[in-house]
């Protein structure tokens, strides 16, 4: 579908099927997260601590539940950038340049969003972002939910990734209070493809055979799966100190309940684009067109115990 750029106002990128497709392919968190509409920069999402049922003795008061109930804060941060295109370069084909750069921006945004929400190793005050990543929260105690820091974070060490530590990492999540088989998803860096293909039994035969759709260790066509759960590869699934669309840290694999990936949507769609031509605005003086990209998103982990992570370090 063609998009007409008027040079005025923000146009949601979701009206461009080519761009939105690239975003969905790149970002596992945007695809699987529990999206929460936001009309302000911050929003609290109620979190229930559950209800404990016990024996109720005859002729006595019902046992009172003491499970904690609180809220998870969604705090918005801004993603964006711009592309400068000379007027001469736009004369041949406006649509091809805008579509190509929009596709590139969508892919970059998807990788960055996954890295910022999953892989940043520092606290939000140090990293500069407005929310903490899953990696960081897995290293911290959560007294409300009873999670102990580093309990669900496994570093593979010098032995590398094995079938046993993959299974054990998944098991940390499966034995927790937040396990839900129907909502379980797996997010992994593509480097795990080779890892999964290389795991062999005592006779040298691959344990996780490549499926008919080319996905290591998962499914027979259709949606990729690992250990029976939906799987998506993400280039953003690497550790990073401050967040990057091209992170260079340690790749990891995440197992968890998608309902506890809280994504706050302050702006409509995944990414917005504004085209400012040379006939109006700042472009008049420089004879350069400006293509702006912007998204305002929030993120929060509903409960750290709803996830486990294995890092290939």
XYZ file of C-alpha atoms in Angstrom:
313
model
C 0.000 0.000 0.000
C 1.419 3.369 -0.989
C 1.883 6.073 1.643
C 1.416 9.741 0.824
C 3.719 12.069 2.736
C 2.284 15.524 3.192
C 5.167 16.929 5.233
C 2.809 17.811 8.079
C 2.007 15.744 11.160
C 3.103 12.335 12.301
C 2.113 9.345 10.203
C 2.047 6.004 12.053
C 4.424 3.580 10.389
C 1.843 0.835 10.900
C 0.137 2.133 7.733
C 3.136 0.795 5.811
C 2.956 -3.048 5.770
C 6.578 -3.414 4.651
C 7.934 -1.522 7.629
C 5.685 -3.018 10.283
C 6.570 -6.499 9.041
C 10.253 -5.831 9.628
C 9.530 -4.555 13.153
C 7.567 -7.692 14.016
C 10.277 -9.961 12.651
C 12.999 -8.209 14.646
C 11.424 -7.616 18.061
C 10.278 -10.535 20.159
C 9.240 -8.259 23.041
C 7.010 -6.122 20.811
C 5.486 -9.242 19.305
C 4.835 -11.137 22.523
C 4.613 -8.423 25.154
C 1.411 -7.578 26.998
C 0.678 -4.147 25.494
C -0.741 -1.501 27.832
C -2.171 1.741 26.338
C -0.768 4.856 28.032
C -2.099 8.407 27.998
C 0.699 9.802 30.180
C 4.419 9.246 30.694
C 3.894 6.856 33.612
C 1.279 4.299 34.499
C 0.863 1.771 37.291
C -0.260 -1.748 36.408
C -1.826 -3.605 39.361
C -0.055 -6.828 40.358
C -1.855 -9.501 42.332
C 0.131 -11.659 44.716
C -2.365 -14.503 44.331
C -4.566 -16.089 46.966
C -3.541 -18.850 49.374
C -6.300 -21.322 50.233
C -5.955 -23.488 53.347
C -7.977 -25.698 55.656
C -11.022 -24.012 57.202
C -11.825 -25.657 60.517
C -15.465 -26.103 61.494
C -17.056 -23.122 63.317
C -13.979 -20.898 62.936
C -13.236 -17.800 60.894
C -12.044 -18.380 57.368
C -8.242 -18.240 57.074
C -7.152 -14.792 55.885
C -4.921 -14.517 52.853
C -1.750 -12.472 53.331
C -0.441 -12.455 49.735
C 1.040 -9.056 48.798
C -0.719 -6.896 46.227
C 1.082 -3.967 44.629
C 1.677 -2.306 41.255
C 4.311 -2.349 38.533
C 5.379 1.049 37.205
C 5.539 1.623 33.467
C 7.819 4.570 32.717
C 8.015 5.900 29.156
C 11.224 6.503 27.263
C 11.762 7.844 23.751
C 13.361 6.112 20.776
C 14.169 7.956 17.579
C 16.500 9.254 14.915
C 16.588 11.014 11.577
C 17.892 10.541 8.058
C 19.085 13.445 5.924
C 18.516 12.984 2.177
C 19.673 15.532 -0.392
C 16.985 16.906 -2.707
C 18.855 15.556 -5.727
C 18.680 12.018 -4.340
C 14.929 12.286 -3.840
C 14.100 13.316 -7.395
C 14.453 9.872 -8.947
C 12.187 7.878 -6.654
C 10.691 9.279 -3.453
C 8.873 6.090 -2.482
C 11.883 3.766 -2.771
C 14.131 5.912 -0.557
C 11.479 6.499 2.090
C 10.429 2.841 2.144
C 14.005 1.576 2.290
C 15.003 3.904 5.125
C 11.757 3.240 6.969
C 12.405 -0.483 6.747
C 15.936 -0.010 8.029
C 14.671 2.148 10.896
C 12.017 -0.391 11.829
C 14.550 -3.210 11.955
C 17.005 -1.130 13.998
C 14.257 -0.128 16.412
C 13.203 -3.741 16.919
C 16.742 -4.858 17.752
C 17.306 -1.896 20.061
C 14.012 -2.413 21.879
C 14.783 -6.069 22.594
C 18.281 -5.217 23.793
C 17.139 -2.388 26.047
C 14.284 -4.380 27.586
C 16.091 -7.712 27.922
C 19.866 -7.309 27.962
C 21.078 -4.152 29.706
C 23.282 -5.142 32.641
C 23.120 -1.858 34.592
C 20.302 -0.261 36.566
C 18.135 2.326 34.826
C 19.819 5.184 36.681
C 23.193 4.108 35.285
C 22.170 2.968 31.817
C 20.283 6.191 31.157
C 17.028 4.485 30.177
C 13.766 4.989 32.052
C 13.243 1.325 32.960
C 15.213 -1.718 34.098
C 15.905 -4.665 31.795
C 15.007 -8.277 32.478
C 18.705 -9.184 32.850
C 19.261 -6.574 35.542
C 16.085 -7.484 37.441
C 17.099 -11.159 37.466
C 20.213 -10.117 39.403
C 18.233 -8.267 42.108
C 16.163 -9.368 45.099
C 12.426 -8.728 44.842
C 11.039 -8.833 48.375
C 7.434 -8.403 47.213
C 7.344 -11.509 45.013
C 9.957 -13.402 47.015
C 12.463 -13.693 44.174
C 16.147 -14.037 45.141
C 18.684 -12.229 42.959
C 20.486 -14.428 40.378
C 18.280 -17.435 41.189
C 16.983 -17.670 37.608
C 20.080 -16.317 35.851
C 22.516 -18.991 34.678
C 25.984 -18.292 33.245
C 27.130 -21.171 31.041
C 30.802 -20.731 31.966
C 33.743 -22.422 30.300
C 31.742 -25.569 29.583
C 29.616 -23.711 27.057
C 25.970 -24.372 26.258
C 24.890 -27.972 26.784
C 21.596 -29.811 26.619
C 21.672 -30.144 30.388
C 22.079 -26.456 31.180
C 19.461 -25.507 28.582
C 17.040 -27.907 30.239
C 18.023 -26.759 33.733
C 17.558 -23.081 32.857
C 14.101 -23.754 31.460
C 13.342 -25.817 34.555
C 14.005 -22.862 36.844
C 11.048 -21.111 35.255
C 8.886 -24.226 34.948
C 8.953 -24.968 38.695
C 8.055 -21.393 39.652
C 4.684 -19.912 40.557
C 4.429 -18.046 37.244
C 4.721 -21.004 34.884
C 1.916 -21.231 32.342
C 2.491 -23.666 29.497
C 0.112 -21.882 27.133
C 1.843 -18.520 27.673
C 5.445 -19.765 27.658
C 7.786 -18.320 25.033
C 11.475 -18.565 24.212
C 13.633 -15.676 22.955
C 17.174 -16.441 21.811
C 20.044 -14.843 19.950
C 20.624 -16.464 16.517
C 24.034 -17.725 17.660
C 22.095 -20.389 19.572
C 21.154 -21.956 16.227
C 24.646 -23.363 15.861
C 24.710 -24.268 19.544
C 21.518 -26.318 19.227
C 22.700 -28.034 16.056
C 25.972 -28.960 17.773
C 24.557 -30.709 20.848
C 25.089 -34.463 20.324
C 24.419 -37.667 22.212
C 26.991 -40.308 23.197
C 26.953 -41.728 19.685
C 27.603 -38.363 18.058
C 24.063 -37.892 16.738
C 22.392 -34.461 17.113
C 19.912 -34.379 19.998
C 17.955 -31.375 18.738
C 17.461 -32.102 15.052
C 16.835 -29.275 12.649
C 13.157 -29.057 11.775
C 11.591 -29.065 8.333
C 11.328 -25.268 8.426
C 15.049 -24.882 9.101
C 14.828 -24.040 12.790
C 17.376 -25.762 14.997
C 15.722 -27.836 17.656
C 12.145 -26.832 16.997
C 8.919 -27.960 15.410
C 8.002 -29.512 12.117
C 7.191 -26.456 10.053
C 5.112 -23.451 11.028
C 6.061 -21.511 14.148
C 9.563 -22.411 15.412
C 9.550 -24.218 18.761
C 12.096 -25.307 21.362
C 11.239 -27.910 24.003
C 7.639 -27.535 22.771
C 7.461 -23.760 23.310
C 7.221 -20.943 20.752
C 10.621 -19.570 19.787
C 11.773 -16.326 18.184
C 15.309 -15.365 17.306
C 16.333 -11.826 18.260
C 19.519 -9.993 17.313
C 18.963 -7.837 20.403
C 19.374 -10.821 22.754
C 22.886 -9.915 23.885
C 24.071 -8.203 27.050
C 24.914 -4.511 26.849
C 25.907 -1.801 29.312
C 23.725 0.960 27.872
C 21.632 -0.578 25.098
C 22.363 -0.882 21.387
C 20.809 -1.961 18.076
C 24.074 -3.849 17.499
C 25.028 -5.168 20.954
C 28.424 -6.836 21.368
C 27.992 -8.555 24.737
C 27.175 -12.152 25.614
C 24.278 -13.815 23.749
C 21.497 -15.311 25.846
C 18.286 -17.298 25.719
C 15.186 -16.359 27.723
C 12.373 -18.649 28.874
C 9.271 -17.122 30.381
C 5.626 -16.145 30.575
C 4.756 -13.595 27.905
C 2.022 -12.029 30.070
C 4.738 -10.633 32.350
C 6.443 -8.715 29.540
C 4.680 -5.396 30.101
C 4.989 -3.016 27.133
C 3.551 0.468 27.535
C 2.357 2.142 24.333
C 2.508 5.923 24.722
C 2.324 6.474 20.947
C 0.172 4.683 18.416
C 1.794 1.836 16.501
C 5.357 0.588 16.806
C 7.181 3.495 15.180
C 6.153 6.830 13.688
C 7.660 8.615 10.703
C 7.588 12.247 9.615
C 8.870 13.415 6.243
C 9.927 17.064 6.026
C 10.581 18.091 2.418
C 12.654 20.967 1.041
C 9.603 23.120 0.316
C 8.825 23.833 3.980
C 10.535 24.054 7.344
C 14.238 23.626 7.942
C 14.787 21.889 4.625
C 14.277 25.135 2.694
C 17.609 26.518 3.867
C 19.717 23.417 3.235
C 17.865 21.875 0.271
C 17.844 18.619 2.232
C 14.894 16.419 3.114
C 14.583 15.113 6.662
C 13.039 11.782 7.583
C 12.321 11.499 11.315
C 11.513 8.335 13.264
C 10.027 8.286 16.746
C 8.502 5.907 19.286
C 7.593 6.395 22.935
C 7.473 3.105 24.787
C 7.578 1.857 28.353
C 8.600 -1.526 29.706
C 8.343 -3.427 32.964
C 8.832 -7.007 34.113
C 5.646 -8.149 35.840
C 7.629 -10.474 38.134
C 11.259 -11.608 37.783
C 10.288 -15.152 38.777
C 8.245 -15.395 35.583
C 11.479 -15.773 33.602
C 14.796 -17.573 33.470
C 17.839 -16.761 31.358
C 20.887 -18.716 30.200
C 23.860 -16.586 29.140
C 26.533 -17.900 26.756
C 29.483 -16.237 28.465
